[in-house]
Amino acid sequence: MWGRRARCLTRAPTRIVTQSQNRNPRNSDDGRAWANLGVALASTGDVDAAEEPFKTACRYEPENVKNWINLAKLHQAKGRGDLAKKAMAKAQALSAA
């Protein structure tokens, strides 16, 4: 019951973020918005839909350790250990700097 409802609710934020990005492609909040969208989608169990928002968050805010950790967790959840290790190594390098 909630799964279907949650999927419907998560489609609207995707459109809102995309529309915002089209109007102002270098808004400093874009990375945060994409990360929040990824977290929301992942929390509903839709890790497939969360992948692109997490990758986009890393592109907009490559220095944000949390973005890389989220991406690493997503890769781990999808059984991509090699990519998870790379993303976690990036997060560790950033936190050490």
mmCIF file of N, CA and C in Angstrom:
data_model
loop_
_atom_site.group_PDB
_atom_site.id
_atom_site.type_symbol
_atom_site.label_atom_id
_atom_site.label_comp_id
_atom_site.label_asym_id
_atom_site.label_seq_id
_atom_site.Cartn_x
_atom_site.Cartn_y
_atom_site.Cartn_z
ATOM 1 N N MET A 1 0.826 -1.202 0.000
ATOM 2 C CA MET A 1 0.000 0.000 0.000
ATOM 3 C C MET A 1 0.867 1.262 0.000
ATOM 4 N N TRP A 2 1.783 1.390 0.967
ATOM 5 C CA TRP A 2 2.608 2.599 1.033
ATOM 6 C C TRP A 2 3.626 2.670 -0.083
ATOM 7 N N GLY A 3 4.071 1.505 -0.566
ATOM 8 C CA GLY A 3 5.066 1.502 -1.633
ATOM 9 C C GLY A 3 4.583 2.241 -2.865
ATOM 10 N N ARG A 4 3.351 1.960 -3.288
ATOM 11 C CA ARG A 4 2.818 2.625 -4.472
ATOM 12 C C ARG A 4 2.611 4.111 -4.214
ATOM 13 N N ARG A 5 2.090 4.423 -3.041
ATOM 14 C CA ARG A 5 1.871 5.824 -2.688
ATOM 15 C C ARG A 5 3.197 6.573 -2.611
ATOM 16 N N ALA A 6 4.196 5.935 -2.009
ATOM 17 C CA ALA A 6 5.504 6.573 -1.877
ATOM 18 C C ALA A 6 6.119 6.841 -3.246
ATOM 19 N N ARG A 7 5.982 5.907 -4.193
ATOM 20 C CA ARG A 7 6.523 6.128 -5.531
ATOM 21 C C ARG A 7 5.865 7.334 -6.186
ATOM 22 N N CYS A 8 4.561 7.481 -6.005
ATOM 23 C CA CYS A 8 3.859 8.637 -6.583
ATOM 24 C C CYS A 8 4.355 9.929 -5.951
ATOM 25 N N LEU A 9 4.581 9.903 -4.646
ATOM 26 C CA LEU A 9 5.021 11.110 -3.946
ATOM 27 C C LEU A 9 6.446 11.501 -4.306
ATOM 28 N N THR A 10 7.272 10.545 -4.679
ATOM 29 C CA THR A 10 8.656 10.875 -4.992
ATOM 30 C C THR A 10 8.843 11.356 -6.415
ATOM 31 N N ARG A 11 7.880 11.177 -7.270
ATOM 32 C CA ARG A 11 8.006 11.663 -8.656
ATOM 33 C C ARG A 11 7.914 13.182 -8.720
ATOM 34 N N ALA A 12 7.069 13.786 -7.906
ATOM 35 C CA ALA A 12 6.908 15.238 -7.918
ATOM 36 C C ALA A 12 8.202 15.957 -7.539
ATOM 37 N N PRO A 13 8.923 15.542 -6.479
ATOM 38 C CA PRO A 13 10.179 16.231 -6.170
ATOM 39 C C PRO A 13 11.193 16.142 -7.299
ATOM 40 N N THR A 14 11.220 15.039 -8.014
ATOM 41 C CA THR A 14 12.144 14.904 -9.138
ATOM 42 C C THR A 14 11.862 15.974 -10.184
ATOM 43 N N ARG A 15 10.615 16.174 -10.498
ATOM 44 C CA ARG A 15 10.246 17.212 -11.480
ATOM 45 C C ARG A 15 10.583 18.599 -10.958
ATOM 46 N N ILE A 16 10.334 18.842 -9.681
ATOM 47 C CA ILE A 16 10.606 20.164 -9.102
ATOM 48 C C ILE A 16 12.094 20.471 -9.147
ATOM 49 N N VAL A 17 12.933 19.512 -8.758
ATOM 50 C CA VAL A 17 14.375 19.733 -8.775
ATOM 51 C C VAL A 17 14.854 19.956 -10.196
ATOM 52 N N THR A 18 14.367 19.161 -11.137
ATOM 53 C CA THR A 18 14.769 19.299 -12.534
ATOM 54 C C THR A 18 14.364 20.667 -13.077
ATOM 55 N N GLN A 19 13.158 21.109 -12.780
ATOM 56 C CA GLN A 19 12.707 22.424 -13.243
ATOM 57 C C GLN A 19 13.551 23.535 -12.634
ATOM 58 N N SER A 20 13.884 23.400 -11.349
ATOM 59 C CA SER A 20 14.726 24.393 -10.689
ATOM 60 C C SER A 20 16.099 24.440 -11.337
ATOM 61 N N GLN A 21 16.650 23.287 -11.636
ATOM 62 C CA GLN A 21 17.968 23.211 -12.255
ATOM 63 C C GLN A 21 17.953 23.850 -13.636
ATOM 64 N N ASN A 22 16.890 23.650 -14.393
ATOM 65 C CA ASN A 22 16.793 24.239 -15.724
ATOM 66 C C ASN A 22 16.752 25.755 -15.665
ATOM 67 N N ARG A 23 16.118 26.307 -14.636
ATOM 68 C CA ARG A 23 16.028 27.758 -14.512
ATOM 69 C C ARG A 23 17.335 28.360 -14.001
ATOM 70 N N ASN A 24 18.003 27.678 -13.085
ATOM 71 C CA ASN A 24 19.201 28.215 -12.458
ATOM 72 C C ASN A 24 20.220 27.094 -12.283
ATOM 73 N N PRO A 25 20.961 26.773 -13.329
ATOM 74 C CA PRO A 25 21.811 25.588 -13.297
ATOM 75 C C PRO A 25 22.953 25.639 -12.287
ATOM 76 N N ARG A 26 23.318 26.756 -11.774
ATOM 77 C CA ARG A 26 24.436 26.833 -10.828
ATOM 78 C C ARG A 26 23.999 27.288 -9.434
ATOM 79 N N ASN A 27 22.768 27.036 -9.090
ATOM 80 C CA ASN A 27 22.279 27.351 -7.760
ATOM 81 C C ASN A 27 23.044 26.519 -6.742
ATOM 82 N N SER A 28 23.554 27.145 -5.704
ATOM 83 C CA SER A 28 24.362 26.428 -4.716
ATOM 84 C C SER A 28 23.557 25.391 -3.947
ATOM 85 N N ASP A 29 22.248 25.499 -3.947
ATOM 86 C CA ASP A 29 21.411 24.537 -3.235
ATOM 87 C C ASP A 29 21.123 23.287 -4.061
ATOM 88 N N ASP A 30 21.511 23.273 -5.329
ATOM 89 C CA ASP A 30 21.200 22.134 -6.184
ATOM 90 C C ASP A 30 21.777 20.833 -5.656
ATOM 91 N N GLY A 31 23.035 20.845 -5.233
ATOM 92 C CA GLY A 31 23.652 19.632 -4.712
ATOM 93 C C GLY A 31 22.910 19.091 -3.512
ATOM 94 N N ARG A 32 22.546 19.982 -2.637
ATOM 95 C CA ARG A 32 21.796 19.590 -1.436
ATOM 96 C C ARG A 32 20.422 19.058 -1.808
ATOM 97 N N ALA A 33 19.768 19.699 -2.760
ATOM 98 C CA ALA A 33 18.436 19.255 -3.190
ATOM 99 C C ALA A 33 18.505 17.864 -3.811
ATOM 100 N N TRP A 34 19.520 17.635 -4.654
ATOM 101 C CA TRP A 34 19.667 16.324 -5.268
ATOM 102 C C TRP A 34 19.985 15.265 -4.213
ATOM 103 N N ALA A 35 20.832 15.608 -3.246
ATOM 104 C CA ALA A 35 21.153 14.658 -2.175
ATOM 105 C C ALA A 35 19.906 14.316 -1.364
ATOM 106 N N ASN A 36 19.120 15.330 -1.035
ATOM 107 C CA ASN A 36 17.885 15.094 -0.277
ATOM 108 C C ASN A 36 16.912 14.219 -1.062
ATOM 109 N N LEU A 37 16.836 14.451 -2.358
ATOM 110 C CA LEU A 37 15.965 13.624 -3.191
ATOM 111 C C LEU A 37 16.456 12.178 -3.191
ATOM 112 N N GLY A 38 17.752 11.989 -3.331
ATOM 113 C CA GLY A 38 18.305 10.638 -3.295
ATOM 114 C C GLY A 38 18.012 9.934 -1.985
ATOM 115 N N VAL A 39 18.175 10.644 -0.881
ATOM 116 C CA VAL A 39 17.878 10.064 0.435
ATOM 117 C C VAL A 39 16.407 9.698 0.534
ATOM 118 N N ALA A 40 15.535 10.580 0.056
ATOM 119 C CA ALA A 40 14.093 10.303 0.110
ATOM 120 C C ALA A 40 13.747 9.061 -0.706
ATOM 121 N N LEU A 41 14.304 8.974 -1.897
ATOM 122 C CA LEU A 41 14.014 7.816 -2.745
ATOM 123 C C LEU A 41 14.585 6.532 -2.149
ATOM 124 N N ALA A 42 15.804 6.606 -1.650
ATOM 125 C CA ALA A 42 16.421 5.417 -1.048
ATOM 126 C C ALA A 42 15.648 4.967 0.192
ATOM 127 N N SER A 43 15.130 5.925 0.944
ATOM 128 C CA SER A 43 14.395 5.560 2.164
ATOM 129 C C SER A 43 13.070 4.877 1.852
ATOM 130 N N THR A 44 12.556 5.049 0.639
ATOM 131 C CA THR A 44 11.346 4.328 0.245
ATOM 132 C C THR A 44 11.686 2.957 -0.322
ATOM 133 N N GLY A 45 12.986 2.673 -0.412
ATOM 134 C CA GLY A 45 13.424 1.396 -0.950
ATOM 135 C C GLY A 45 13.700 1.425 -2.437
ATOM 136 N N ASP A 46 13.562 2.570 -3.059
ATOM 137 C CA ASP A 46 13.769 2.680 -4.515
ATOM 138 C C ASP A 46 15.206 3.100 -4.800
ATOM 139 N N VAL A 47 16.139 2.173 -4.607
ATOM 140 C CA VAL A 47 17.548 2.505 -4.808
ATOM 141 C C VAL A 47 17.878 2.763 -6.274
ATOM 142 N N ASP A 48 17.114 2.164 -7.182
ATOM 143 C CA ASP A 48 17.343 2.429 -8.602
ATOM 144 C C ASP A 48 17.084 3.895 -8.926
ATOM 145 N N ALA A 49 15.992 4.436 -8.414
ATOM 146 C CA ALA A 49 15.655 5.835 -8.669
ATOM 147 C C ALA A 49 16.581 6.790 -7.918
ATOM 148 N N ALA A 50 17.167 6.339 -6.816
ATOM 149 C CA ALA A 50 18.041 7.190 -5.999
ATOM 150 C C ALA A 50 19.426 7.368 -6.626
ATOM 151 N N GLU A 51 19.789 6.499 -7.541
ATOM 152 C CA GLU A 51 21.148 6.535 -8.082
ATOM 153 C C GLU A 51 21.482 7.843 -8.790
ATOM 154 N N GLU A 52 20.656 8.275 -9.694
ATOM 155 C CA GLU A 52 20.951 9.506 -10.438
ATOM 156 C C GLU A 52 20.990 10.742 -9.532
ATOM 157 N N PRO A 53 20.046 10.908 -8.597
ATOM 158 C CA PRO A 53 20.168 12.057 -7.682
ATOM 159 C C PRO A 53 21.464 12.041 -6.868
ATOM 160 N N PHE A 54 21.912 10.857 -6.398
ATOM 161 C CA PHE A 54 23.157 10.799 -5.642
ATOM 162 C C PHE A 54 24.355 11.157 -6.529
ATOM 163 N N LYS A 55 24.376 10.665 -7.759
ATOM 164 C CA LYS A 55 25.467 11.006 -8.672
ATOM 165 C C LYS A 55 25.468 12.497 -8.988
ATOM 166 N N THR A 56 24.293 13.050 -9.187
ATOM 167 C CA THR A 56 24.178 14.482 -9.491
ATOM 168 C C THR A 56 24.636 15.317 -8.309
ATOM 169 N N ALA A 57 24.283 14.902 -7.100
ATOM 170 C CA ALA A 57 24.730 15.611 -5.900
ATOM 171 C C ALA A 57 26.253 15.634 -5.833
ATOM 172 N N CYS A 58 26.889 14.526 -6.188
ATOM 173 C CA CYS A 58 28.354 14.471 -6.191
ATOM 174 C C CYS A 58 28.949 15.392 -7.252
ATOM 175 N N ARG A 59 28.265 15.540 -8.383
ATOM 176 C CA ARG A 59 28.754 16.458 -9.427
ATOM 177 C C ARG A 59 28.645 17.910 -8.981
ATOM 178 N N TYR A 60 27.540 18.269 -8.318
ATOM 179 C CA TYR A 60 27.344 19.654 -7.892
ATOM 180 C C TYR A 60 28.182 20.016 -6.678
ATOM 181 N N GLU A 61 28.378 19.058 -5.776
ATOM 182 C CA GLU A 61 29.148 19.317 -4.562
ATOM 183 C C GLU A 61 30.186 18.213 -4.375
ATOM 184 N N PRO A 62 31.218 18.194 -5.217
ATOM 185 C CA PRO A 62 32.199 17.117 -5.144
ATOM 186 C C PRO A 62 33.014 17.108 -3.851
ATOM 187 N N GLU A 63 32.988 18.179 -3.097
ATOM 188 C CA GLU A 63 33.734 18.246 -1.843
ATOM 189 C C GLU A 63 32.897 17.811 -0.637
ATOM 190 N N ASN A 64 31.644 17.459 -0.858
ATOM 191 C CA ASN A 64 30.746 17.065 0.229
ATOM 192 C C ASN A 64 30.915 15.572 0.530
ATOM 193 N N VAL A 65 31.479 15.270 1.689
ATOM 194 C CA VAL A 65 31.765 13.893 2.089
ATOM 195 C C VAL A 65 30.488 13.059 2.154
ATOM 196 N N LYS A 66 29.416 13.641 2.669
ATOM 197 C CA LYS A 66 28.158 12.892 2.815
ATOM 198 C C LYS A 66 27.621 12.414 1.464
ATOM 199 N N ASN A 67 27.793 13.231 0.438
ATOM 200 C CA ASN A 67 27.329 12.815 -0.891
ATOM 201 C C ASN A 67 28.041 11.547 -1.351
ATOM 202 N N TRP A 68 29.344 11.488 -1.128
ATOM 203 C CA TRP A 68 30.124 10.310 -1.537
ATOM 204 C C TRP A 68 29.782 9.091 -0.698
ATOM 205 N N ILE A 69 29.506 9.315 0.587
ATOM 206 C CA ILE A 69 29.102 8.198 1.453
ATOM 207 C C ILE A 69 27.754 7.651 0.999
ATOM 208 N N ASN A 70 26.813 8.550 0.680
ATOM 209 C CA ASN A 70 25.509 8.099 0.182
ATOM 210 C C ASN A 70 25.663 7.287 -1.104
ATOM 211 N N LEU A 71 26.526 7.761 -1.994
ATOM 212 C CA LEU A 71 26.745 7.047 -3.250
ATOM 213 C C LEU A 71 27.383 5.681 -2.974
ATOM 214 N N ALA A 72 28.318 5.628 -2.035
ATOM 215 C CA ALA A 72 28.951 4.353 -1.672
ATOM 216 C C ALA A 72 27.919 3.373 -1.111
ATOM 217 N N LYS A 73 27.053 3.866 -0.248
ATOM 218 C CA LYS A 73 26.009 3.003 0.326
ATOM 219 C C LYS A 73 25.070 2.481 -0.761
ATOM 220 N N LEU A 74 24.745 3.339 -1.713
ATOM 221 C CA LEU A 74 23.874 2.914 -2.808
ATOM 222 C C LEU A 74 24.534 1.815 -3.631
ATOM 223 N N HIS A 75 25.806 2.026 -3.986
ATOM 224 C CA HIS A 75 26.519 1.006 -4.755
ATOM 225 C C HIS A 75 26.586 -0.308 -3.982
ATOM 226 N N GLN A 76 26.810 -0.226 -2.679
ATOM 227 C CA GLN A 76 26.870 -1.432 -1.852
ATOM 228 C C GLN A 76 25.518 -2.143 -1.866
ATOM 229 N N ALA A 77 24.441 -1.373 -1.750
ATOM 230 C CA ALA A 77 23.091 -1.956 -1.744
ATOM 231 C C ALA A 77 22.771 -2.637 -3.071
ATOM 232 N N LYS A 78 23.375 -2.149 -4.147
ATOM 233 C CA LYS A 78 23.134 -2.723 -5.472
ATOM 234 C C LYS A 78 24.158 -3.801 -5.828
ATOM 235 N N GLY A 79 25.014 -4.173 -4.866
ATOM 236 C CA GLY A 79 25.981 -5.230 -5.094
ATOM 237 C C GLY A 79 27.176 -4.829 -5.932
ATOM 238 N N ARG A 80 27.486 -3.558 -5.952
ATOM 239 C CA ARG A 80 28.625 -3.048 -6.725
ATOM 240 C C ARG A 80 29.764 -2.684 -5.770
ATOM 241 N N GLY A 81 30.387 -3.707 -5.223
ATOM 242 C CA GLY A 81 31.432 -3.499 -4.221
ATOM 243 C C GLY A 81 32.584 -2.650 -4.705
ATOM 244 N N ASP A 82 33.006 -2.834 -5.950
ATOM 245 C CA ASP A 82 34.137 -2.068 -6.479
ATOM 246 C C ASP A 82 33.820 -0.579 -6.560
ATOM 247 N N LEU A 83 32.624 -0.242 -7.002
ATOM 248 C CA LEU A 83 32.227 1.172 -7.074
ATOM 249 C C LEU A 83 31.997 1.745 -5.680
ATOM 250 N N ALA A 84 31.483 0.925 -4.772
ATOM 251 C CA ALA A 84 31.285 1.371 -3.389
ATOM 252 C C ALA A 84 32.625 1.728 -2.753
ATOM 253 N N LYS A 85 33.646 0.904 -2.999
ATOM 254 C CA LYS A 85 34.983 1.171 -2.448
ATOM 255 C C LYS A 85 35.563 2.461 -3.008
ATOM 256 N N LYS A 86 35.350 2.710 -4.302
ATOM 257 C CA LYS A 86 35.863 3.938 -4.917
ATOM 258 C C LYS A 86 35.200 5.176 -4.324
ATOM 259 N N ALA A 87 33.872 5.116 -4.172
ATOM 260 C CA ALA A 87 33.156 6.260 -3.604
ATOM 261 C C ALA A 87 33.549 6.472 -2.151
ATOM 262 N N MET A 88 33.737 5.388 -1.402
ATOM 263 C CA MET A 88 34.135 5.533 0.012
ATOM 264 C C MET A 88 35.560 6.049 0.105
ATOM 265 N N ALA A 89 36.428 5.633 -0.804
ATOM 266 C CA ALA A 89 37.801 6.153 -0.813
ATOM 267 C C ALA A 89 37.808 7.660 -1.076
ATOM 268 N N LYS A 90 36.924 8.102 -1.958
ATOM 269 C CA LYS A 90 36.810 9.560 -2.231
ATOM 270 C C LYS A 90 36.344 10.284 -0.974
ATOM 271 N N ALA A 91 35.361 9.715 -0.278
ATOM 272 C CA ALA A 91 34.863 10.333 0.963
ATOM 273 C C ALA A 91 35.973 10.394 2.008
ATOM 274 N N GLN A 92 36.750 9.332 2.142
ATOM 275 C CA GLN A 92 37.831 9.296 3.118
ATOM 276 C C GLN A 92 38.925 10.300 2.763
ATOM 277 N N ALA A 93 39.229 10.426 1.487
ATOM 278 C CA ALA A 93 40.247 11.396 1.053
ATOM 279 C C ALA A 93 39.798 12.819 1.372
ATOM 280 N N LEU A 94 38.532 13.086 1.165
ATOM 281 C CA LEU A 94 37.998 14.425 1.451
ATOM 282 C C LEU A 94 38.002 14.716 2.947
ATOM 283 N N SER A 95 37.664 13.708 3.748
ATOM 284 C CA SER A 95 37.604 13.945 5.190
ATOM 285 C C SER A 95 39.014 14.075 5.791
ATOM 286 N N ALA A 96 40.011 13.511 5.120
ATOM 287 C CA ALA A 96 41.384 13.610 5.597
ATOM 288 C C ALA A 96 42.023 14.943 5.222
ATOM 289 N N ALA A 97 41.474 15.588 4.204
ATOM 290 C CA ALA A 97 42.061 16.845 3.712
ATOM 291 C C ALA A 97 41.803 18.006 4.635
#
